[in-house]
Coordinates of C-alpha atoms in Angstrom, one line a residue:
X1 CA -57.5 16.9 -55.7
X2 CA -55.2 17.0 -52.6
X3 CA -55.2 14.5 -50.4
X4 CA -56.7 15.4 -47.0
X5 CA -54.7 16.3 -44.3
X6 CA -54.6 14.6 -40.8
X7 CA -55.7 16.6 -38.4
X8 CA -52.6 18.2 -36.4
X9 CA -54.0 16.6 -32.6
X10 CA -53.6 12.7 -34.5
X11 CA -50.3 14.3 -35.4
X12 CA -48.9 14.8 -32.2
X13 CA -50.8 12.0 -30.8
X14 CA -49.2 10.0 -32.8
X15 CA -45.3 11.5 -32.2
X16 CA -45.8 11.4 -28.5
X17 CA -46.4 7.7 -28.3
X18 CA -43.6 6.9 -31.1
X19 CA -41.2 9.0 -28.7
X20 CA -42.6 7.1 -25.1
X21 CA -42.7 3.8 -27.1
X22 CA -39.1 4.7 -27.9
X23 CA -38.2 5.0 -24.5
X24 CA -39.9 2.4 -22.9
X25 CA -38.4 0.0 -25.6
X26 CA -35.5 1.3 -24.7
X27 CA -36.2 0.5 -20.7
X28 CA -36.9 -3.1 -21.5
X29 CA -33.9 -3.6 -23.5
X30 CA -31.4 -2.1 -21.3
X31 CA -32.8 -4.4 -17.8
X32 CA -31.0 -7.6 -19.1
X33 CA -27.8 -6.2 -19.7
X34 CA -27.2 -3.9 -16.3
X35 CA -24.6 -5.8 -15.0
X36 CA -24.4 -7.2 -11.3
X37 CA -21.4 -5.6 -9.6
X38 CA -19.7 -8.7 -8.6
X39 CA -19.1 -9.2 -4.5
X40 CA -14.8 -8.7 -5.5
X41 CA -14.6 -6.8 -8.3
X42 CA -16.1 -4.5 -11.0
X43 CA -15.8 -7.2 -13.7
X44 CA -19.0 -9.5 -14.0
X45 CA -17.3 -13.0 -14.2
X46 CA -17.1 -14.6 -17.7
X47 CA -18.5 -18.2 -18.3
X48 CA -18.1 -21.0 -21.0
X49 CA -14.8 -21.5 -22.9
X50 CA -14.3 -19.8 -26.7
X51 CA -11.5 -21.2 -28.9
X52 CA -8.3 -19.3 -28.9
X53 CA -7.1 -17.4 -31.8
X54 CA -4.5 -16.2 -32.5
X55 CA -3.6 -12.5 -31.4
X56 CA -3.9 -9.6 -33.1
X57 CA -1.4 -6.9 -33.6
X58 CA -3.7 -4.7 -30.8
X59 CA -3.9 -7.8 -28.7
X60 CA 0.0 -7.9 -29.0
X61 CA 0.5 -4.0 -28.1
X62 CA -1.6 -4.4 -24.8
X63 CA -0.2 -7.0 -23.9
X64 CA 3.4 -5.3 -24.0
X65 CA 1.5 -2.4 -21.9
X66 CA 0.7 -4.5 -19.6
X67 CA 4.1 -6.1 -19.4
X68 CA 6.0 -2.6 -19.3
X69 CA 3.2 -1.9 -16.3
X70 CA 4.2 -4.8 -14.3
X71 CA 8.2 -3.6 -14.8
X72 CA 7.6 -0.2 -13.6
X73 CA 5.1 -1.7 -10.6
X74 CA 7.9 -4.0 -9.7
X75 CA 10.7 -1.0 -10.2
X76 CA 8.8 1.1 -7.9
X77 CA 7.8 -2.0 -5.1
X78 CA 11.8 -2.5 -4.6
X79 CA 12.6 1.1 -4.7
X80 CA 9.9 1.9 -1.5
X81 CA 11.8 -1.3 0.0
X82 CA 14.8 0.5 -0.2
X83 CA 13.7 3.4 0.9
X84 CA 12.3 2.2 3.8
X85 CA 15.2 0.2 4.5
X86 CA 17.3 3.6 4.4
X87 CA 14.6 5.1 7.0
X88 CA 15.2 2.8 9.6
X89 CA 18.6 2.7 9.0
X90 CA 18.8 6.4 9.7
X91 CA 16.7 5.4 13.3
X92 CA 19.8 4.5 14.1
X93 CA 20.4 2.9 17.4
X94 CA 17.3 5.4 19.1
X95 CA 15.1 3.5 20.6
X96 CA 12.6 6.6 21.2
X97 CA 12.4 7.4 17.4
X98 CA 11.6 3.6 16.6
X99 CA 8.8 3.1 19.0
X100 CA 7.5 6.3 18.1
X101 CA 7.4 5.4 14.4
X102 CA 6.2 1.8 15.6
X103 CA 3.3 3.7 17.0
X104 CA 2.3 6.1 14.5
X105 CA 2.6 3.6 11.8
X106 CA 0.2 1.1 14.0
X107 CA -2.4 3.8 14.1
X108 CA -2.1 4.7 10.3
X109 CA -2.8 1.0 9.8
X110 CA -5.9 1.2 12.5
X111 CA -7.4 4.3 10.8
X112 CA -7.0 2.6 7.3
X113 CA -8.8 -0.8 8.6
X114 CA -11.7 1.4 9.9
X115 CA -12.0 2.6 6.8
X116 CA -11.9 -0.2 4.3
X117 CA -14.3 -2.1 7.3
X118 CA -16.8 0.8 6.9
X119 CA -16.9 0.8 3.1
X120 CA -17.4 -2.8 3.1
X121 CA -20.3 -2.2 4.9
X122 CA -21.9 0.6 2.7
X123 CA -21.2 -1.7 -0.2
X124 CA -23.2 -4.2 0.8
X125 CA -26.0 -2.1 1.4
X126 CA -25.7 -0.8 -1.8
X127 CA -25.2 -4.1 -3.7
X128 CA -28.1 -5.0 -1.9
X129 CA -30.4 -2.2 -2.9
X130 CA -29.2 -2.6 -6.6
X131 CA -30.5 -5.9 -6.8
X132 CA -33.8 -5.2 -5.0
X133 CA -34.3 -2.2 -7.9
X134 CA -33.0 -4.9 -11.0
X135 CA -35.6 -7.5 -9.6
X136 CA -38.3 -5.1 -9.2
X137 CA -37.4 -3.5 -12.6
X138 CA -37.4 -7.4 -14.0
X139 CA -40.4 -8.5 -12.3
X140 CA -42.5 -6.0 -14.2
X141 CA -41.5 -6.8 -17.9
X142 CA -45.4 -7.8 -18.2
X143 CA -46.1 -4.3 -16.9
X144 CA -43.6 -2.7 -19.2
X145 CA -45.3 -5.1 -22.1
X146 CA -48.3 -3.8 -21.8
X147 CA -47.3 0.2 -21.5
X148 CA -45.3 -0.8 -25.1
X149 CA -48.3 -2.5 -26.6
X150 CA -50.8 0.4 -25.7
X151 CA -48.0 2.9 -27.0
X152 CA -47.6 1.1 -30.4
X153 CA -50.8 1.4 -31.4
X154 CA -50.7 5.0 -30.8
X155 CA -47.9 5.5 -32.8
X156 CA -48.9 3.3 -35.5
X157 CA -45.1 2.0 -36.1
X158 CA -41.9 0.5 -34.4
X159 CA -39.1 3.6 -33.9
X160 CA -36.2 3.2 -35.7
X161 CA -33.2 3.4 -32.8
X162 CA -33.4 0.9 -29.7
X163 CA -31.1 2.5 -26.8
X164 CA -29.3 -0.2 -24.7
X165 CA -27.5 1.8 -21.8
X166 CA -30.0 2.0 -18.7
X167 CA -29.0 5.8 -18.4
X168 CA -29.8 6.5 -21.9
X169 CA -33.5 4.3 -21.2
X170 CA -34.0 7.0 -18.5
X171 CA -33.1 10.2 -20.7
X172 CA -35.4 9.3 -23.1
X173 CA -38.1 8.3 -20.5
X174 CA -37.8 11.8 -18.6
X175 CA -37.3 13.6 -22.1
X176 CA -40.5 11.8 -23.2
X177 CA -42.7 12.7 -19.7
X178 CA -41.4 16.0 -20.1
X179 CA -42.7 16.5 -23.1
X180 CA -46.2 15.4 -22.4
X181 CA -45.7 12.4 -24.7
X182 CA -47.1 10.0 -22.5
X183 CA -50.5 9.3 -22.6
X184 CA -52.6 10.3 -19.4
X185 CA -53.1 7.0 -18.2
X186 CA -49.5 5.7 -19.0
X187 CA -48.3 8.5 -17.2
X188 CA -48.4 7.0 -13.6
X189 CA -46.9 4.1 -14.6
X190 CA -44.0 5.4 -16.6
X191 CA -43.2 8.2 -13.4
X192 CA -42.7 4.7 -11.5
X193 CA -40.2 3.2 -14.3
X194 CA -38.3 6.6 -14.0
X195 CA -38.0 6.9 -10.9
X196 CA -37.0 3.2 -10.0
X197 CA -34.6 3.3 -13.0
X198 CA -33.3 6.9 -11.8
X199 CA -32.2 5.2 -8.2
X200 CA -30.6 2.4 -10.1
X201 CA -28.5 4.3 -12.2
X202 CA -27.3 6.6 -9.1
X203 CA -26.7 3.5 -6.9
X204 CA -24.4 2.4 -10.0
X205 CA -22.1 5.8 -9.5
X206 CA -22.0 5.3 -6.0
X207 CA -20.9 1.7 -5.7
X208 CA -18.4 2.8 -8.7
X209 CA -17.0 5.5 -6.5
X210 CA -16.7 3.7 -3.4
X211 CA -15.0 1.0 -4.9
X212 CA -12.5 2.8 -6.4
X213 CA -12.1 4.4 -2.6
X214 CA -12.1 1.0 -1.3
X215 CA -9.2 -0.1 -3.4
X216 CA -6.8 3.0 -3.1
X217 CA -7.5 2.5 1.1
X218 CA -6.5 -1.4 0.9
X219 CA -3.7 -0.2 -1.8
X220 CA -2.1 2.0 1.4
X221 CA -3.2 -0.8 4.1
X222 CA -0.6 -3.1 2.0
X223 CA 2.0 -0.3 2.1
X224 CA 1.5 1.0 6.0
X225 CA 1.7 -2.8 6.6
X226 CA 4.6 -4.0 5.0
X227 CA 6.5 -0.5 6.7
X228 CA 5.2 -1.8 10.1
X229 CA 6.2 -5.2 9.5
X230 CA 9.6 -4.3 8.4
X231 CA 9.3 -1.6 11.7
X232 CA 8.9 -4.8 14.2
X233 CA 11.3 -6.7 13.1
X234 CA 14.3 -4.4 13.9
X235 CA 12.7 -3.7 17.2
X236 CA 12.5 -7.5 17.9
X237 CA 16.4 -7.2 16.6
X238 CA 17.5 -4.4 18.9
X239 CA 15.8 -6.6 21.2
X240 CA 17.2 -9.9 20.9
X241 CA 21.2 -8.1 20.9
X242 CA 19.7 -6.7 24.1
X243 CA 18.8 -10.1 25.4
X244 CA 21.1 -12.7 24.7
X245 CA 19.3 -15.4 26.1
X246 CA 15.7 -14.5 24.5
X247 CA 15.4 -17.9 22.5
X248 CA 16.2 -20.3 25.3
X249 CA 14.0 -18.5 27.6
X250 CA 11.3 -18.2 25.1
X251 CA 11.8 -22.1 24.9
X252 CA 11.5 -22.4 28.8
X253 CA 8.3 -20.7 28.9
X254 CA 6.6 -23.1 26.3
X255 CA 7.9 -26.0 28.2
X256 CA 6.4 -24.3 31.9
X257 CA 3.2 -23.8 30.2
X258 CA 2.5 -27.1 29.2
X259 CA 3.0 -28.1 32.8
X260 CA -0.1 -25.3 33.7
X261 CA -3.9 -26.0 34.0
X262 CA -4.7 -22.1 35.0
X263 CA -4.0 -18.3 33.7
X264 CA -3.3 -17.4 37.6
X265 CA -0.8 -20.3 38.2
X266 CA 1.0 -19.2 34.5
X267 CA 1.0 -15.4 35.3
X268 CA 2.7 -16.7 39.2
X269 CA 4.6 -19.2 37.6
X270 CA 6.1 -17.0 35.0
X271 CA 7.2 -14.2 37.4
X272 CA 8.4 -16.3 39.6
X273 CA 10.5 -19.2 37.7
X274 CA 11.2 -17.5 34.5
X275 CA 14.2 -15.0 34.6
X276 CA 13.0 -12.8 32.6
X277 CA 9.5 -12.3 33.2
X278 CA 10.6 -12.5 37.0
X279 CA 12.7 -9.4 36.1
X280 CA 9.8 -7.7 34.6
X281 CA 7.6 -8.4 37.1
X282 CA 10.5 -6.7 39.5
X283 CA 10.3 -3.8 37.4
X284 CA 6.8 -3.5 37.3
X285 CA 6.2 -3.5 41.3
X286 CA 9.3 -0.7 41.5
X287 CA 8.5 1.7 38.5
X288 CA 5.0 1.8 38.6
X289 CA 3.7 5.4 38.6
X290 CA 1.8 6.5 41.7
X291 CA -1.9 6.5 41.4
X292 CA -2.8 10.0 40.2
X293 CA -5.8 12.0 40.5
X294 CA -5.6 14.3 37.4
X295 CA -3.4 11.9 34.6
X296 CA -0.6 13.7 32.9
X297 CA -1.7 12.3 29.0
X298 CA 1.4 14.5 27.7
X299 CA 3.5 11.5 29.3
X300 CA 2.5 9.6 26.8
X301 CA 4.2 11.6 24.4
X302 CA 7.7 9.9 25.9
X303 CA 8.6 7.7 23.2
X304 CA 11.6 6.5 25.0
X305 CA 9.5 6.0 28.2
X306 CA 10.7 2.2 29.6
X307 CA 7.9 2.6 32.8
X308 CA 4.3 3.1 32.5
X309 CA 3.8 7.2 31.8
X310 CA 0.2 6.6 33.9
X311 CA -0.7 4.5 36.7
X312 CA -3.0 1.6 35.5
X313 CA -6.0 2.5 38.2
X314 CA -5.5 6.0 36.8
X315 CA -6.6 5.2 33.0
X316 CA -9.9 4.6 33.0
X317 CA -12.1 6.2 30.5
X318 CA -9.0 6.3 28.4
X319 CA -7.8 3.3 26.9
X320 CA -8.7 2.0 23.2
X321 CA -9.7 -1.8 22.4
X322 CA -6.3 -3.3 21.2
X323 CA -8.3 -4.5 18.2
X324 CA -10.7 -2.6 15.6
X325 CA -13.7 -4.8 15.7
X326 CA -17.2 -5.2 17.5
X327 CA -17.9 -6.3 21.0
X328 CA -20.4 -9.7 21.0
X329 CA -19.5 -10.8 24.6
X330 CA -19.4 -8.9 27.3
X331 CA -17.9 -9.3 31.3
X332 CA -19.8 -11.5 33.3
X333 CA -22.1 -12.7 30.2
X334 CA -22.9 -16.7 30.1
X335 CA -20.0 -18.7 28.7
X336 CA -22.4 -21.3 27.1
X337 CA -20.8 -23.7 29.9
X338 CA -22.3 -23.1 33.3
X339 CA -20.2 -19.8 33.9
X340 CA -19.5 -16.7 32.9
X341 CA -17.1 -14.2 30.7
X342 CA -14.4 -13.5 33.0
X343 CA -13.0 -10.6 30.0
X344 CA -14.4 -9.5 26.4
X345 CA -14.6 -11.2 22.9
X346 CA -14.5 -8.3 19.7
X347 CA -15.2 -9.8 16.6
X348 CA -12.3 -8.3 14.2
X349 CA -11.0 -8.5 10.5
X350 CA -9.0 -10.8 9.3
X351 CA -5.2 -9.8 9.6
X352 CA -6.3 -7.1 11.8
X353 CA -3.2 -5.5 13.7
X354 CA -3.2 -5.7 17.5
X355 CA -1.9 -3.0 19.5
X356 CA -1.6 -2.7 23.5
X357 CA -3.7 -0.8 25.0
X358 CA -1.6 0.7 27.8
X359 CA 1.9 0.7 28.9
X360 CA 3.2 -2.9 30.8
X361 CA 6.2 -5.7 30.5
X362 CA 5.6 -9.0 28.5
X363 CA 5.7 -11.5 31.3
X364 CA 4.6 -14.4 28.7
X365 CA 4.1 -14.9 25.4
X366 CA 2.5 -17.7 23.3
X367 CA 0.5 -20.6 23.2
X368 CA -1.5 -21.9 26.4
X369 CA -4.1 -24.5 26.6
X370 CA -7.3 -23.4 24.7
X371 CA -6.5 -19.9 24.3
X372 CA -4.7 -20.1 21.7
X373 CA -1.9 -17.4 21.1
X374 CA -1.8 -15.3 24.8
X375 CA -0.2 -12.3 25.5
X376 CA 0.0 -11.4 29.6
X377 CA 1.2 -7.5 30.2
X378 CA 2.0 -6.7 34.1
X379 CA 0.4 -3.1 33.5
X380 CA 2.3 -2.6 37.5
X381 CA 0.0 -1.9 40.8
X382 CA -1.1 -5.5 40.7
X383 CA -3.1 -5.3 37.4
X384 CA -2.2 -7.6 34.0
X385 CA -4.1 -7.3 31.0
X386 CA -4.5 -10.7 29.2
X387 CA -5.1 -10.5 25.4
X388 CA -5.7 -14.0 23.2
X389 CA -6.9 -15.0 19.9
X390 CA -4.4 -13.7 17.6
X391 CA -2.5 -15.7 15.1
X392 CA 1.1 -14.1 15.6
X393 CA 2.7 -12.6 18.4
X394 CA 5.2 -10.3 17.6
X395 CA 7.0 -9.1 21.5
X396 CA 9.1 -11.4 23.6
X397 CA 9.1 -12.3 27.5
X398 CA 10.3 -9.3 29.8
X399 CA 10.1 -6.6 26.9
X400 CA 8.1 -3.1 27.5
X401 CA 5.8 -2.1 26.1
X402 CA 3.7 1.6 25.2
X403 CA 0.1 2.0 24.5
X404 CA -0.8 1.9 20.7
X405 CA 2.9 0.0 20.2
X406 CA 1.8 -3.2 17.9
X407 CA 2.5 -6.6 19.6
X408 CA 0.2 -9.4 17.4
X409 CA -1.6 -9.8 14.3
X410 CA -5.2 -11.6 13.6
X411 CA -5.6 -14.6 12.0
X412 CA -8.3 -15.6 9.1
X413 CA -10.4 -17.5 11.9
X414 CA -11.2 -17.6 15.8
X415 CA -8.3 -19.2 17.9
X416 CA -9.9 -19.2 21.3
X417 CA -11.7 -22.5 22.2
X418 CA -14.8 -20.5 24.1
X419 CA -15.2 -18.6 20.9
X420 CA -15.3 -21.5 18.4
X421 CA -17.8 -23.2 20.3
X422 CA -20.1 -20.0 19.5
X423 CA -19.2 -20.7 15.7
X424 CA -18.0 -17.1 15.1
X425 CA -17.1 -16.6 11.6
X426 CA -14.2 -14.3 11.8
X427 CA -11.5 -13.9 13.7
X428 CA -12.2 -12.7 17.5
X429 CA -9.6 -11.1 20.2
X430 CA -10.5 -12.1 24.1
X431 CA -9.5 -9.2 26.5
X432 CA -9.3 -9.5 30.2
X433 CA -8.0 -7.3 32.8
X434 CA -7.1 -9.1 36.2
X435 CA -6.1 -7.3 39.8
X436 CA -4.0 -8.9 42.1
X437 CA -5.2 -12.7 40.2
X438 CA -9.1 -11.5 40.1
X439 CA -10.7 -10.9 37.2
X440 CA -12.3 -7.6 36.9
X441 CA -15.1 -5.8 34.6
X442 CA -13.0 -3.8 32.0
X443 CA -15.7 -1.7 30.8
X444 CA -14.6 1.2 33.0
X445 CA -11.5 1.4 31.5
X446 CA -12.4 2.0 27.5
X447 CA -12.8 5.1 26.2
X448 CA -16.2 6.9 25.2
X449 CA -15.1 7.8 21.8
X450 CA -12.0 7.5 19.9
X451 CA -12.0 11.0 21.1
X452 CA -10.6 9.9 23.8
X453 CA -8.8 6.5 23.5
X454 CA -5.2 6.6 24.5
X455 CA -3.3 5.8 21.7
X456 CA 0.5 7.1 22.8

């Protein structure tokens, strides 16, 4: 006689849970090899040594790829250095065309700063989330135990192919729900898996995408940077043939400044005793523009502009931070010491380019007392802007200046003694806008948006 048949409900009873144990298995297996996407790179880092052997002929080949790679990288670096040698070359001896690329390559680097800053940000938040999903995800192995254990004795037997990718755990899951092979009171439970290991997965894309974003942005912050850098020094050049006696007085003003205990008696000092700043100073009480009610912002446009294209007083609601970065002191804000902010502290990036943020002369520039690095612009009309906490200063003494033109660059760490004592952890740039010697709240010069923000 025939054997008798199983009936055809055990059957598919049984099928379904050999598929969901499948998948579930295959959950379990693929939670301890998601990698963590290290904090500065895709790679997971590698530990413990292995003995070297020797290499093999592919070993050999990639490594001669890699070597022919680093040629051509290094063939194409010093052909852009030529090439951007030849383009200021062809500049010429036009000042306009100079400050004008000066300017537009200052913004190219802001815009590209801004960038990388903001996908820093969304990085985090995703590295973040990816981890909260992996610990969940590894917390409930007990969970995922006992769905496996219930499953196997519906299906009788182990299934023969283990999956190891997390996006092939969840195609199996979702193949297995979807067929109805997960037992009623599983079901719940496996939804939760899916779901949790369907976010995971799509977190993994997007931090893969925004990395590979991230790196082409910092690839074309190195190149606008090294094309700025190379811009600065031929205007410090043209500027130094111009001024013949630029070193010595740059050497007089260190020496007055050590003899200083104050910003007012440096900014008096300097216009009055130091040639060149005196001459700016001159300048800036004869060429200032008159005090306008409607601005003309298509002065700005004057790349070969030596006066201020808008009267100081006339700028307000139109000027940009000369730093990207966020504000964490305001004007008239406790000092920690008994007083108060007489400017504004932004917290910036490290290496982050400075830029003016109007039109003025350079009446000093460099190191004074506890503020590190300080710039001084007479904006004319009795206003100077004061800007400190940078690492390099790139203008000189009596030079002009245009808004957006880039005059300093950030360091790794805070310069200004105030700041420190805050323990800020990144670099910070202290603003302050003085009329006629007084301090005054700045806030009603910046811009509402970048809309809006004069940037020449």
């Amino acid at each position: 006689m025939f054997a008798a048949r199983p009936p055809i409900r055990t059957l598919m009873s049984v099928r379904r849970g050999r598929a969901c144990h499948a998948s579930l298995i295959a959950l379990m297996i693929a939670l301890p090899v998601i990698p963590a996407v290290a904090q500065n790179g895709l790679r997971p880092s590698i530990s413990g040594a292995t003995p070297q052997n020797p290499p093999t002929p592919e070993q050999l080949k990639q490594r001669e790829q890699e070597l022919e790679a680093a040629r051509a990288a290094q063939k194409a670096a010093a052909e852009a250095q030529e090439r951007l040698k030849s383009d200021i070359a062809s500049l010429g001896e036009d000042r306009g065309k100079l400050n004008q690329q000066l300017i537009d390559v200052a913004a190219q680097v802001r815009t590209v700063e801004t960038r990388v800053g903001e996908a820093e940000i969304r990085l985090r938040g995703l590295d973040g989330r990816e981890q909260d999903l992996r610990t969940s995800l590894e917390a409930r192995r007990t969970e995922i135990i006992e769905v496996l254990a219930a499953l196997q004795r519906a299906g009788r037997r182990t299934p023969p192919a283990l999956l190891v990718r997390p996006e092939d755990a969840l195609q199996s899951l979702r193949t297995a729900m979807l067929l109805g092979s997960v037992i009623p009171e599983m079901r719940g439970r496996a939804e939760k898996l899916s779901t949790d290991l369907g976010e995971l997965v799509a977190i993994r894309k997007t931090i893969a995408s925004e990395r590979d974003k991230l790196a082409g942005d910092r690839d074309r912050l190195r190149t606008d940077q090294t094309r700025l850098a190379a811009l600065v020094e031929e205007r410090q050049r043209k500027q130094a043939s111009a001024e013949k006696d630029m070193e010595a007085e740059s050497a007089r003003a260190a020496v007055l400044a050590q003899q200083i205990d104050s910003l007012q008696s440096l900014i008096t000092t300097m216009e009055l005793d130091l040639k060149s700043a005196a001459k700016a100073a001159s300048t800036a009480s004869l060429q200032g523009v008159p005090v306008n009610a409607k601005p003309d912002a298509n002065a700005l446009r004057n790349p070969a502009r030596k006066a201020p294209a808008i009267a100081f007083a006339s700028t307000k609601g139109m000027l940009t931070y000369p730093v990207n970065g966020n504000k964490i002191r305001e004007f008239g804000a406790s000092d920690g010491a008994g007083g108060s902010d007489k400017g504004i502290s932004l917290a910036a990036r490290p290496g982050a380019q400075v830029t003016t943020p109007c039109d003025g002369w350079v009446v000093y520039a460099g190191p004074f007392r506890s503020y590190g690095q300080l710039l001084i612009l007479n904006a004319g009309g009795g206003y100077h802007v004061l800007i400190a906490g940078m690492e390099r200063i790139s203008v000189n003494i009596g030079q002009f200046v245009q808004t957006g033109e880039p005059v300093a660059t950030m360091g790794t760490t805070s310069q200004v003694a105030s700041i420190l004592a805050t323990n800020a952890s990144q670099p910070v740039l202290y603003v302050e806008f003085r009329k006629d010697g007084t301090p005054i709240d700045p806030g009603p010069w910046w811009a509402a948006n970048e809309g809006e923000k004069v940037r020449g």
